[in-house]
PDB file of C-alpha atoms in Angstrom:
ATOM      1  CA  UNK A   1      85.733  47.326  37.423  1.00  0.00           C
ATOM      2  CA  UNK A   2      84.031  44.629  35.221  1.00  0.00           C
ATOM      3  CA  UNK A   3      80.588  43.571  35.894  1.00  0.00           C
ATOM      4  CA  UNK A   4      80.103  40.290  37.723  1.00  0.00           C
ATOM      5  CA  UNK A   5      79.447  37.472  35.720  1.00  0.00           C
ATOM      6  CA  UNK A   6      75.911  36.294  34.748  1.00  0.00           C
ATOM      7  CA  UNK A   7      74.438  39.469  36.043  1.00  0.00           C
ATOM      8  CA  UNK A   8      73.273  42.766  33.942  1.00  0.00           C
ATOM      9  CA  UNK A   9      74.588  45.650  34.191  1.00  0.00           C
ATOM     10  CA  UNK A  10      73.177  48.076  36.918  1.00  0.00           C
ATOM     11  CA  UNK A  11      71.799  50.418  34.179  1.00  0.00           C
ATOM     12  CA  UNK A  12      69.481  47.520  32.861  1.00  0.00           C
ATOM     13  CA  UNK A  13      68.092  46.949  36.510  1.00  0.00           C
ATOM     14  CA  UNK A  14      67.508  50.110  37.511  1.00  0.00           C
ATOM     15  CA  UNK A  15      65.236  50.531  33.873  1.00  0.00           C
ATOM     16  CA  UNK A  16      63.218  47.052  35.002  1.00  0.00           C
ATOM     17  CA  UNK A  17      62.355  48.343  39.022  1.00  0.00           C
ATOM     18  CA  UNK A  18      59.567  50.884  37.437  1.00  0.00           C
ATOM     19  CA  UNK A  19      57.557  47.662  36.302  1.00  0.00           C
ATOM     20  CA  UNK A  20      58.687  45.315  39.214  1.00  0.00           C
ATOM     21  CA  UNK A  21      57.357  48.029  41.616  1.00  0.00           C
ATOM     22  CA  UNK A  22      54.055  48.485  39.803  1.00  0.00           C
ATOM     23  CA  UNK A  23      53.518  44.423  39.427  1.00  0.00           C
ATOM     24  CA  UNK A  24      54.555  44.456  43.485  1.00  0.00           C
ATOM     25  CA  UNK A  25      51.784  46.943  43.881  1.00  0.00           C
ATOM     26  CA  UNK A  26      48.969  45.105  41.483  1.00  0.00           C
ATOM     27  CA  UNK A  27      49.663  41.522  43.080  1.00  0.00           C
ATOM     28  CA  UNK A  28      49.225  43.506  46.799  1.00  0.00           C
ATOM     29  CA  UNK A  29      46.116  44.644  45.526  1.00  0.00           C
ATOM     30  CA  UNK A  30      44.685  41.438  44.265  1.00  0.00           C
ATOM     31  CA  UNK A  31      45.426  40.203  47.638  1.00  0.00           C
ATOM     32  CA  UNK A  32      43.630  42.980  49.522  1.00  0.00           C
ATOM     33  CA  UNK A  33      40.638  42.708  47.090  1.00  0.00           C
ATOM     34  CA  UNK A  34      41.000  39.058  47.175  1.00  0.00           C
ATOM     35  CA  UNK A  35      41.136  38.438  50.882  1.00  0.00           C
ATOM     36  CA  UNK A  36      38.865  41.078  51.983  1.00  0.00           C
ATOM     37  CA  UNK A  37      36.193  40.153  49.657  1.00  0.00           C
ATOM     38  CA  UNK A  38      36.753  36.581  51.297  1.00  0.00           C
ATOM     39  CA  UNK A  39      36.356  37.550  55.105  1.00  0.00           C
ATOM     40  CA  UNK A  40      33.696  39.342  54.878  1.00  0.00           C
ATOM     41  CA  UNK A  41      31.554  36.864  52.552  1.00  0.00           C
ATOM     42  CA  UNK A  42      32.924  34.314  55.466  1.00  0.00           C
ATOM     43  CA  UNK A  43      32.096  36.421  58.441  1.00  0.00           C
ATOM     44  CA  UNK A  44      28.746  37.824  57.655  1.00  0.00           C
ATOM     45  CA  UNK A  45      27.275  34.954  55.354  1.00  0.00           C
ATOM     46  CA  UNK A  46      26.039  31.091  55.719  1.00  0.00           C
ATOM     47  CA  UNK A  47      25.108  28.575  53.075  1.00  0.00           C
ATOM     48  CA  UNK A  48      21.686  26.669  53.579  1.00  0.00           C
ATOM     49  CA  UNK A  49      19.878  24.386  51.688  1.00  0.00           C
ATOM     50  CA  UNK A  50      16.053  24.615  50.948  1.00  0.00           C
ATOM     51  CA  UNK A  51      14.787  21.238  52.133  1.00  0.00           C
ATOM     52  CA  UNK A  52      10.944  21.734  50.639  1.00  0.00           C
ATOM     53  CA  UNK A  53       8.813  23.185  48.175  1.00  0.00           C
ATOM     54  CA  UNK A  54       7.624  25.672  50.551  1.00  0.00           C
ATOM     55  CA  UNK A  55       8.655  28.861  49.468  1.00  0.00           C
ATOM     56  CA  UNK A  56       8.180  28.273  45.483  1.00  0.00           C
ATOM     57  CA  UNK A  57       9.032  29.583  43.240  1.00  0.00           C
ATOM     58  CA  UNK A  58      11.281  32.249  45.101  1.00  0.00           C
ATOM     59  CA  UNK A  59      13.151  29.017  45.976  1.00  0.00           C
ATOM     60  CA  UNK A  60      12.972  25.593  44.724  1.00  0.00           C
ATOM     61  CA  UNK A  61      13.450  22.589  46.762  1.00  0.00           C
ATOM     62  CA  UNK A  62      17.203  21.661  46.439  1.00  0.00           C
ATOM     63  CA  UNK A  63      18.838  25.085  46.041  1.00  0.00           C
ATOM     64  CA  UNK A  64      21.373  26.280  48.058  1.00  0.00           C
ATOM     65  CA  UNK A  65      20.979  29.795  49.210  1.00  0.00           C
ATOM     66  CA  UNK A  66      23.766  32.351  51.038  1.00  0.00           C
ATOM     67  CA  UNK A  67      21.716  33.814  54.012  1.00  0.00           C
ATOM     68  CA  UNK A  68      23.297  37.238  56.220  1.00  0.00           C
ATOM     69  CA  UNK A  69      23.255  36.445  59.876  1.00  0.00           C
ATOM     70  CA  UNK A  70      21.153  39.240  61.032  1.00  0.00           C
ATOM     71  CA  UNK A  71      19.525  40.697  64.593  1.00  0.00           C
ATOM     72  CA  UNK A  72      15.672  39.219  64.181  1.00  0.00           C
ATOM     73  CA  UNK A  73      14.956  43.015  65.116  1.00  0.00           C
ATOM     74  CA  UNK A  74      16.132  44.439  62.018  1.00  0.00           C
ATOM     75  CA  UNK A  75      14.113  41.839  59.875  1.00  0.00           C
ATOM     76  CA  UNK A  76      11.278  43.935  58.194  1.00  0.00           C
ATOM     77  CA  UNK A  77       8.414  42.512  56.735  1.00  0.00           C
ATOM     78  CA  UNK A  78       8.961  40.828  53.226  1.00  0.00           C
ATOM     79  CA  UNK A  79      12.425  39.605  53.926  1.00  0.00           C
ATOM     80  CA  UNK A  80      12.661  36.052  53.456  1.00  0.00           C
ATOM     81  CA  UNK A  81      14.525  34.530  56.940  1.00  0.00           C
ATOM     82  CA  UNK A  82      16.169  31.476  57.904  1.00  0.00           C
ATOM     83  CA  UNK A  83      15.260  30.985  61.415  1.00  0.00           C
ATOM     84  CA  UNK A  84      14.208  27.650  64.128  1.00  0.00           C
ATOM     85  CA  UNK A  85      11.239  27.561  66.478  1.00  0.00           C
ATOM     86  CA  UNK A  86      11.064  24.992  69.162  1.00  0.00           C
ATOM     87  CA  UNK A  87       7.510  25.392  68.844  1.00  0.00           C
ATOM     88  CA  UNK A  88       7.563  24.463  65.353  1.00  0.00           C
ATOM     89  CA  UNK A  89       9.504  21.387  65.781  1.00  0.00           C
ATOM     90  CA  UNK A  90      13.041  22.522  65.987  1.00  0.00           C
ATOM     91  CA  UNK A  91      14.145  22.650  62.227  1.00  0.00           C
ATOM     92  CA  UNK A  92      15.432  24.589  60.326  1.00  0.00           C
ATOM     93  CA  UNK A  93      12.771  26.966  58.490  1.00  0.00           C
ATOM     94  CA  UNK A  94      13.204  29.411  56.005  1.00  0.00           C
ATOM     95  CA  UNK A  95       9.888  31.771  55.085  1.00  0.00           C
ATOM     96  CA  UNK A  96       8.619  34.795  54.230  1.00  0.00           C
ATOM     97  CA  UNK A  97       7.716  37.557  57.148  1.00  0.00           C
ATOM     98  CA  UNK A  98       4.483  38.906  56.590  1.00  0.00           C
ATOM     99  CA  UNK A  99       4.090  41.043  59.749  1.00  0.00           C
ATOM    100  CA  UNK A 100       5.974  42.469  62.662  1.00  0.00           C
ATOM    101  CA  UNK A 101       5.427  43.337  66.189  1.00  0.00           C
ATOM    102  CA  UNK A 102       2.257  45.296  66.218  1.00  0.00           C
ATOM    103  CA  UNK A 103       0.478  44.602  62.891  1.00  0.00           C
ATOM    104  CA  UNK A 104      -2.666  42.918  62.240  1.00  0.00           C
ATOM    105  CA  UNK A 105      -2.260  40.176  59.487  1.00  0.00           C
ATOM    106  CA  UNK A 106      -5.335  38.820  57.750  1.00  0.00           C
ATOM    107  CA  UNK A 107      -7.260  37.034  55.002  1.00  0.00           C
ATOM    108  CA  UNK A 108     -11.267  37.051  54.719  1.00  0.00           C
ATOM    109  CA  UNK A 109     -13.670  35.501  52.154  1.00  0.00           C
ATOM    110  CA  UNK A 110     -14.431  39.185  50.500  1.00  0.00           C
ATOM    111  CA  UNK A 111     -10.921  39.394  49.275  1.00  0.00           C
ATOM    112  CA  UNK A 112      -8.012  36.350  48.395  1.00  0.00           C
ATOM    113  CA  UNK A 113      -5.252  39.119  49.026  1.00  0.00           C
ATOM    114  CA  UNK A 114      -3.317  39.088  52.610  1.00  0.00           C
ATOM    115  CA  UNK A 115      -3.689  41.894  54.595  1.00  0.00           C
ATOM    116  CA  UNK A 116      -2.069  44.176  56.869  1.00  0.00           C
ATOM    117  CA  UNK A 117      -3.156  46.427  59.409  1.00  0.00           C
ATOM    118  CA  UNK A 118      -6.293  46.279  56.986  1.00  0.00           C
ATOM    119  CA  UNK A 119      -4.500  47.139  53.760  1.00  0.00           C
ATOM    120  CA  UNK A 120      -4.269  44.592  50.860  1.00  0.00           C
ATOM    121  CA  UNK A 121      -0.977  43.671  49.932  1.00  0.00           C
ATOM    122  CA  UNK A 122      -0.451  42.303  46.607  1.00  0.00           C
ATOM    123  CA  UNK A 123       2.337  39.498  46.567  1.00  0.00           C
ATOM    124  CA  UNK A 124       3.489  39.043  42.928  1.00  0.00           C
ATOM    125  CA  UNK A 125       6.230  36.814  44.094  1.00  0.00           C
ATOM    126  CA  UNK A 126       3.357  33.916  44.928  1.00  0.00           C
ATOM    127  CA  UNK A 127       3.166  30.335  43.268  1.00  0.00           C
ATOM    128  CA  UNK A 128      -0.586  31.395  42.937  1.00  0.00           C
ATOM    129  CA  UNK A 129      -2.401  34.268  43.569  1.00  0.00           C
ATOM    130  CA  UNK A 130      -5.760  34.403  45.984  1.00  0.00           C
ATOM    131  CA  UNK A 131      -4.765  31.146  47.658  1.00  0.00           C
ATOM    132  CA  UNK A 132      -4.067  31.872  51.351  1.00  0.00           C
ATOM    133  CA  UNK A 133      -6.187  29.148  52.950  1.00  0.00           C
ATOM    134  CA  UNK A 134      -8.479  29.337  55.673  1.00  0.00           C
ATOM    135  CA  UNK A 135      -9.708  32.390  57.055  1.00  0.00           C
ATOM    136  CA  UNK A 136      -7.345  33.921  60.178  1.00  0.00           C
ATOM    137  CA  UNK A 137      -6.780  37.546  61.808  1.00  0.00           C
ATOM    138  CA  UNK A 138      -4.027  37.999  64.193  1.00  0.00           C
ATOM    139  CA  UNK A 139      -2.291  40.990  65.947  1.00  0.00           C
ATOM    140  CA  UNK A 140       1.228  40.419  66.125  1.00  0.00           C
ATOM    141  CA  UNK A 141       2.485  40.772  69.817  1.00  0.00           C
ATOM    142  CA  UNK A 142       5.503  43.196  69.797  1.00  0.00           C
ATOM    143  CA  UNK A 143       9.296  41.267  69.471  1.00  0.00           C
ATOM    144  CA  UNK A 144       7.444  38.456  67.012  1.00  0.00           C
ATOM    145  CA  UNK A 145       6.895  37.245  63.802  1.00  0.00           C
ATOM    146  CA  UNK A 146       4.196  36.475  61.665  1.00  0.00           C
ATOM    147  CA  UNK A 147       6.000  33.851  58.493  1.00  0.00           C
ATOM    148  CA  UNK A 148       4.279  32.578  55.666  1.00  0.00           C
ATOM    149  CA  UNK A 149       5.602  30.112  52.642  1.00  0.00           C
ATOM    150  CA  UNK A 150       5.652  31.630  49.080  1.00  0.00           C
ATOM    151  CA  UNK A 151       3.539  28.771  47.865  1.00  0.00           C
ATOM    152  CA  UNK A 152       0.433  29.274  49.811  1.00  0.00           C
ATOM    153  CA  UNK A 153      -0.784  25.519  49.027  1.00  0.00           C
ATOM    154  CA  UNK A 154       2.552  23.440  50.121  1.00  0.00           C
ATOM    155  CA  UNK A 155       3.979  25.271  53.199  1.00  0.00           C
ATOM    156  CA  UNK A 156       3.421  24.676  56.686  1.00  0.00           C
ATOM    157  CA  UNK A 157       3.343  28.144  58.103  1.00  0.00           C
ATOM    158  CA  UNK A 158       2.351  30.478  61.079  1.00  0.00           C
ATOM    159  CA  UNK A 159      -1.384  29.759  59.598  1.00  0.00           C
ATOM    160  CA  UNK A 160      -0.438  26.160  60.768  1.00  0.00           C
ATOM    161  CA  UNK A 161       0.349  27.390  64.409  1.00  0.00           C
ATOM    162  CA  UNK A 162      -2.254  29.754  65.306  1.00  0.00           C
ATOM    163  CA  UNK A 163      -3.107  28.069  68.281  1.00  0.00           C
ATOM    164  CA  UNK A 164       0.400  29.210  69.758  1.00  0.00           C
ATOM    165  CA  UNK A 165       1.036  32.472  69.513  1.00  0.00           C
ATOM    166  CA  UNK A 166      -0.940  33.648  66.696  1.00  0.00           C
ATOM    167  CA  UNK A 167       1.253  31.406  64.645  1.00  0.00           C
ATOM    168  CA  UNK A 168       3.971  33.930  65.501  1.00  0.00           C
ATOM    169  CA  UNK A 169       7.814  33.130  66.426  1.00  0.00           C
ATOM    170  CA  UNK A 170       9.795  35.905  68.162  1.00  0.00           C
ATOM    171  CA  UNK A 171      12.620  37.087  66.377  1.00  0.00           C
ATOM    172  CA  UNK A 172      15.002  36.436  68.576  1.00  0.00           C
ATOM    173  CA  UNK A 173      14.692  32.937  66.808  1.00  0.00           C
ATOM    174  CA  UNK A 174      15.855  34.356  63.758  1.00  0.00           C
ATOM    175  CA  UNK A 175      19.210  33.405  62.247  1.00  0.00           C
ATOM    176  CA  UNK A 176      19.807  34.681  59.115  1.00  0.00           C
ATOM    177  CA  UNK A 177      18.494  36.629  55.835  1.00  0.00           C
ATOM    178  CA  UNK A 178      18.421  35.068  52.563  1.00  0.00           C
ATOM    179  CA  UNK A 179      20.285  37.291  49.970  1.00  0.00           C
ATOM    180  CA  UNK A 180      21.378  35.278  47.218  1.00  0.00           C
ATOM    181  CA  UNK A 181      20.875  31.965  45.708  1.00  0.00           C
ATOM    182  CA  UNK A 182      24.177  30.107  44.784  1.00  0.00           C
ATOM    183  CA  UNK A 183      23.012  26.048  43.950  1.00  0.00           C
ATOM    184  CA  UNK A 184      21.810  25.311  41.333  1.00  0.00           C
ATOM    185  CA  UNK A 185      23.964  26.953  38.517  1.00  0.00           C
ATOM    186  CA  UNK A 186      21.105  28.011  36.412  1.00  0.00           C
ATOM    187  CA  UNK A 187      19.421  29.682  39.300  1.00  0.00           C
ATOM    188  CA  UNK A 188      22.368  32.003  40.999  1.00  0.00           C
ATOM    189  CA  UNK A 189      21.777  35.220  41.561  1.00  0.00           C
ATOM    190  CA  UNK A 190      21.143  37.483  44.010  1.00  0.00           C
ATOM    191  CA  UNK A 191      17.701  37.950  45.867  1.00  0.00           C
ATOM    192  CA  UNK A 192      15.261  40.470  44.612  1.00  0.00           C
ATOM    193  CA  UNK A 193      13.893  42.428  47.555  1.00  0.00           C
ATOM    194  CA  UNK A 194      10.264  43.233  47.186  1.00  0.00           C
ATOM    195  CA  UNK A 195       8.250  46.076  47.439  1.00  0.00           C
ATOM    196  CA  UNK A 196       5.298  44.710  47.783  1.00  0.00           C
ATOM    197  CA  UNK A 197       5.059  46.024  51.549  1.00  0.00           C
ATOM    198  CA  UNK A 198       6.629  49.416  51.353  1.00  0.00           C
ATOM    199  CA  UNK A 199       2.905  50.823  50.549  1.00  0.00           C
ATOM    200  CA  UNK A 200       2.248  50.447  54.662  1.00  0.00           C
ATOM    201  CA  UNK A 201       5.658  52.338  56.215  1.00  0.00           C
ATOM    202  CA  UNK A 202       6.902  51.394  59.145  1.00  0.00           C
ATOM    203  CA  UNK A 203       9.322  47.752  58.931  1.00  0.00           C
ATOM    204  CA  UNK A 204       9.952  47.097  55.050  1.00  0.00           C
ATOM    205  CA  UNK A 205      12.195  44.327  53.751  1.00  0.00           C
ATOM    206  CA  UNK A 206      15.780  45.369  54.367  1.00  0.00           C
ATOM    207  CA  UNK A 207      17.969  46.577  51.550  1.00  0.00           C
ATOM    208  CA  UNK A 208      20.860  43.899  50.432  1.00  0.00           C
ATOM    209  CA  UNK A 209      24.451  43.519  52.329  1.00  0.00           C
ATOM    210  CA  UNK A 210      27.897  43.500  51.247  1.00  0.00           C
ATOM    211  CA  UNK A 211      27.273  40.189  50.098  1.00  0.00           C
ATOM    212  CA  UNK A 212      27.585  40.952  46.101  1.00  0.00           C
ATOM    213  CA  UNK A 213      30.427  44.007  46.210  1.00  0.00           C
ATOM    214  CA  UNK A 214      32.296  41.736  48.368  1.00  0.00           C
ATOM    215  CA  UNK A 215      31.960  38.380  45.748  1.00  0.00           C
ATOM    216  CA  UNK A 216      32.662  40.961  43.003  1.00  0.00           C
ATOM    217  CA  UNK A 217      36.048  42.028  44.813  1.00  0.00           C
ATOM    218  CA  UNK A 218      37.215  38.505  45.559  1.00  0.00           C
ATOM    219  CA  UNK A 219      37.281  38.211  41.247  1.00  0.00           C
ATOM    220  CA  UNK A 220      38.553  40.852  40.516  1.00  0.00           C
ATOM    221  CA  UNK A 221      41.217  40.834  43.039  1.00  0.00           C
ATOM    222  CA  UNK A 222      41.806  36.576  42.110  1.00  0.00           C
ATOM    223  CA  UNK A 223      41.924  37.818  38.502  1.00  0.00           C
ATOM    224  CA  UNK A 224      44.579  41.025  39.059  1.00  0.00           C
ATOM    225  CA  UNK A 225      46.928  38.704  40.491  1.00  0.00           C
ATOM    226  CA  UNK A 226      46.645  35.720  37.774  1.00  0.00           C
ATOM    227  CA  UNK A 227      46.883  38.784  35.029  1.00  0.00           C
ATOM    228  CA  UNK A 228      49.791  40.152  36.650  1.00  0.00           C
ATOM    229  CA  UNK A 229      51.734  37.458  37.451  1.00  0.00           C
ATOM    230  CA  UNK A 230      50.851  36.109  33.268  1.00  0.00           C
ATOM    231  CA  UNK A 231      51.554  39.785  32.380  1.00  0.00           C
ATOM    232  CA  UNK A 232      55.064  39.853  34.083  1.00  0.00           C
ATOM    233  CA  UNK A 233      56.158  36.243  33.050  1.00  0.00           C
ATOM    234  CA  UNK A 234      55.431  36.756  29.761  1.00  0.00           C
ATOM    235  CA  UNK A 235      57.677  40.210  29.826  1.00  0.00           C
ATOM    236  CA  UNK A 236      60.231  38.200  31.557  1.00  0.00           C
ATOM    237  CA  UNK A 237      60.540  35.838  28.642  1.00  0.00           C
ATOM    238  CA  UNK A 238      60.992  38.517  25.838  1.00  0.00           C
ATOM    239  CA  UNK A 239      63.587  40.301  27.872  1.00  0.00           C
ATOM    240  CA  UNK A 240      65.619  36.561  28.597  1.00  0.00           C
ATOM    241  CA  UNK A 241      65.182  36.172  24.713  1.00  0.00           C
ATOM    242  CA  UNK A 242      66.491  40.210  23.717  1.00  0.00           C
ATOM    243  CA  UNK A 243      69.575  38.805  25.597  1.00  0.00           C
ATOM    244  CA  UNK A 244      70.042  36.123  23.872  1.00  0.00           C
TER     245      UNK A 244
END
């Protein structure tokens, strides 16, 4: 029986399966990586934009940050949150939390440094150090916040509420966690948790999400499947040309 016209002979398929199986199984891959990478970074993650100068230089006026939509009671103290207070005029805020439920959050003449539950806390991540403003103490009630702007000088804080509240929001209010900082270009990269709190135990800035091995699998899986599919057009080629 001859073989039918225009078609190789069933020895020369059965050789190319091995490599049409394995691209099957790369390209599948890509897609898992690709897509799963995707829905979780869409799920668990929101883009906002930093409106002010408030919380410089962590974050610039004009950047664009990613932010984890969180529970307000697993922020810890030194996260930076994205979070609106009627009380504070409705909009959107994004600051620093200072203190929880419980502590006492402070600043005297003797000593520039903030501190909590009487312990100094030295804030390296400041626009400029031993500038915290007027004089305050305030216990935290349990379930709020106490939120402060990176640059003491420019942001308008819990220090500027302290008639309500202590200056303090409850964290039910809270929306979301900053994690990363994608707008501009020259600034993306992914937010640095401090330290600068862990010297007190109890609530400390929470550790980052999925946020970067999720972006990380979304290219790598995007660039398994352009590789591939180059990979196997290119071997399709040769063999078309041995043919010839």
């Amino acid at each position: 029986m001859t073989e039918t016209a225009g078609r190789p002979p069933a020895t020369a398929r059965s050789r190319r399966k091995p490599s049409a199986v394995l691209q099957g199984v790369l390209i599948g891959l890509g897609l898992a990586l690709l897509v799963g990478g995707f829905v979780v970074m869409a799920l668990d993650y929101r883009p906002y934009g930093i409106p002010t100068g408030s919380m410089s230089p962590t974050l610039k006026a004009g950047d664009t940050v990613v932010a984890r939509q969180i529970d307000g009671k697993a922020v810890g103290r030194g996260d930076v949150v994205v979070f609106r207070d009627q009380a504070w005029g409705g909009e959107l805020m994004v600051k620093r939390v200072v203190a929880v439920g419980g502590d006492t959050v402070a600043t005297t003449g003797d000593d520039p440094r903030l501190t909590v539950n009487g312990k100094p806390v030295d804030e390296p991540y400041l626009a400029a150090q031993g500038l915290q403003g007027s004089a305050f103490s305030v216990e935290v009630p349990p379930g709020r916040l106490f939120l402060l702007g990176d640059n003491r000088q420019g942001s308008l804080d819990s220090r500027l509420h302290l008639e309500i509240d202590g200056g303090t929001i409850s964290a039910t209010e809270v929306e979301a966690r900053v994690e990363a900082t994608v707008l501009p270009f020259g600034r993306t990269g992914m937010f640095t948790r401090t330290a600068a709190f862990d010297g007190l135990g109890g609530s400390k800035a929470g550790d980052p999400g999925p946020l970067e091995p999720a972006f990380y699998a979304t290219v790598a899986g995007a660039a398994l499947i352009v590789v591939t599919c180059a990979v196997g057009g290119v071997a399709g080629a040769v063999r078309r040309l041995g043919r010839r």
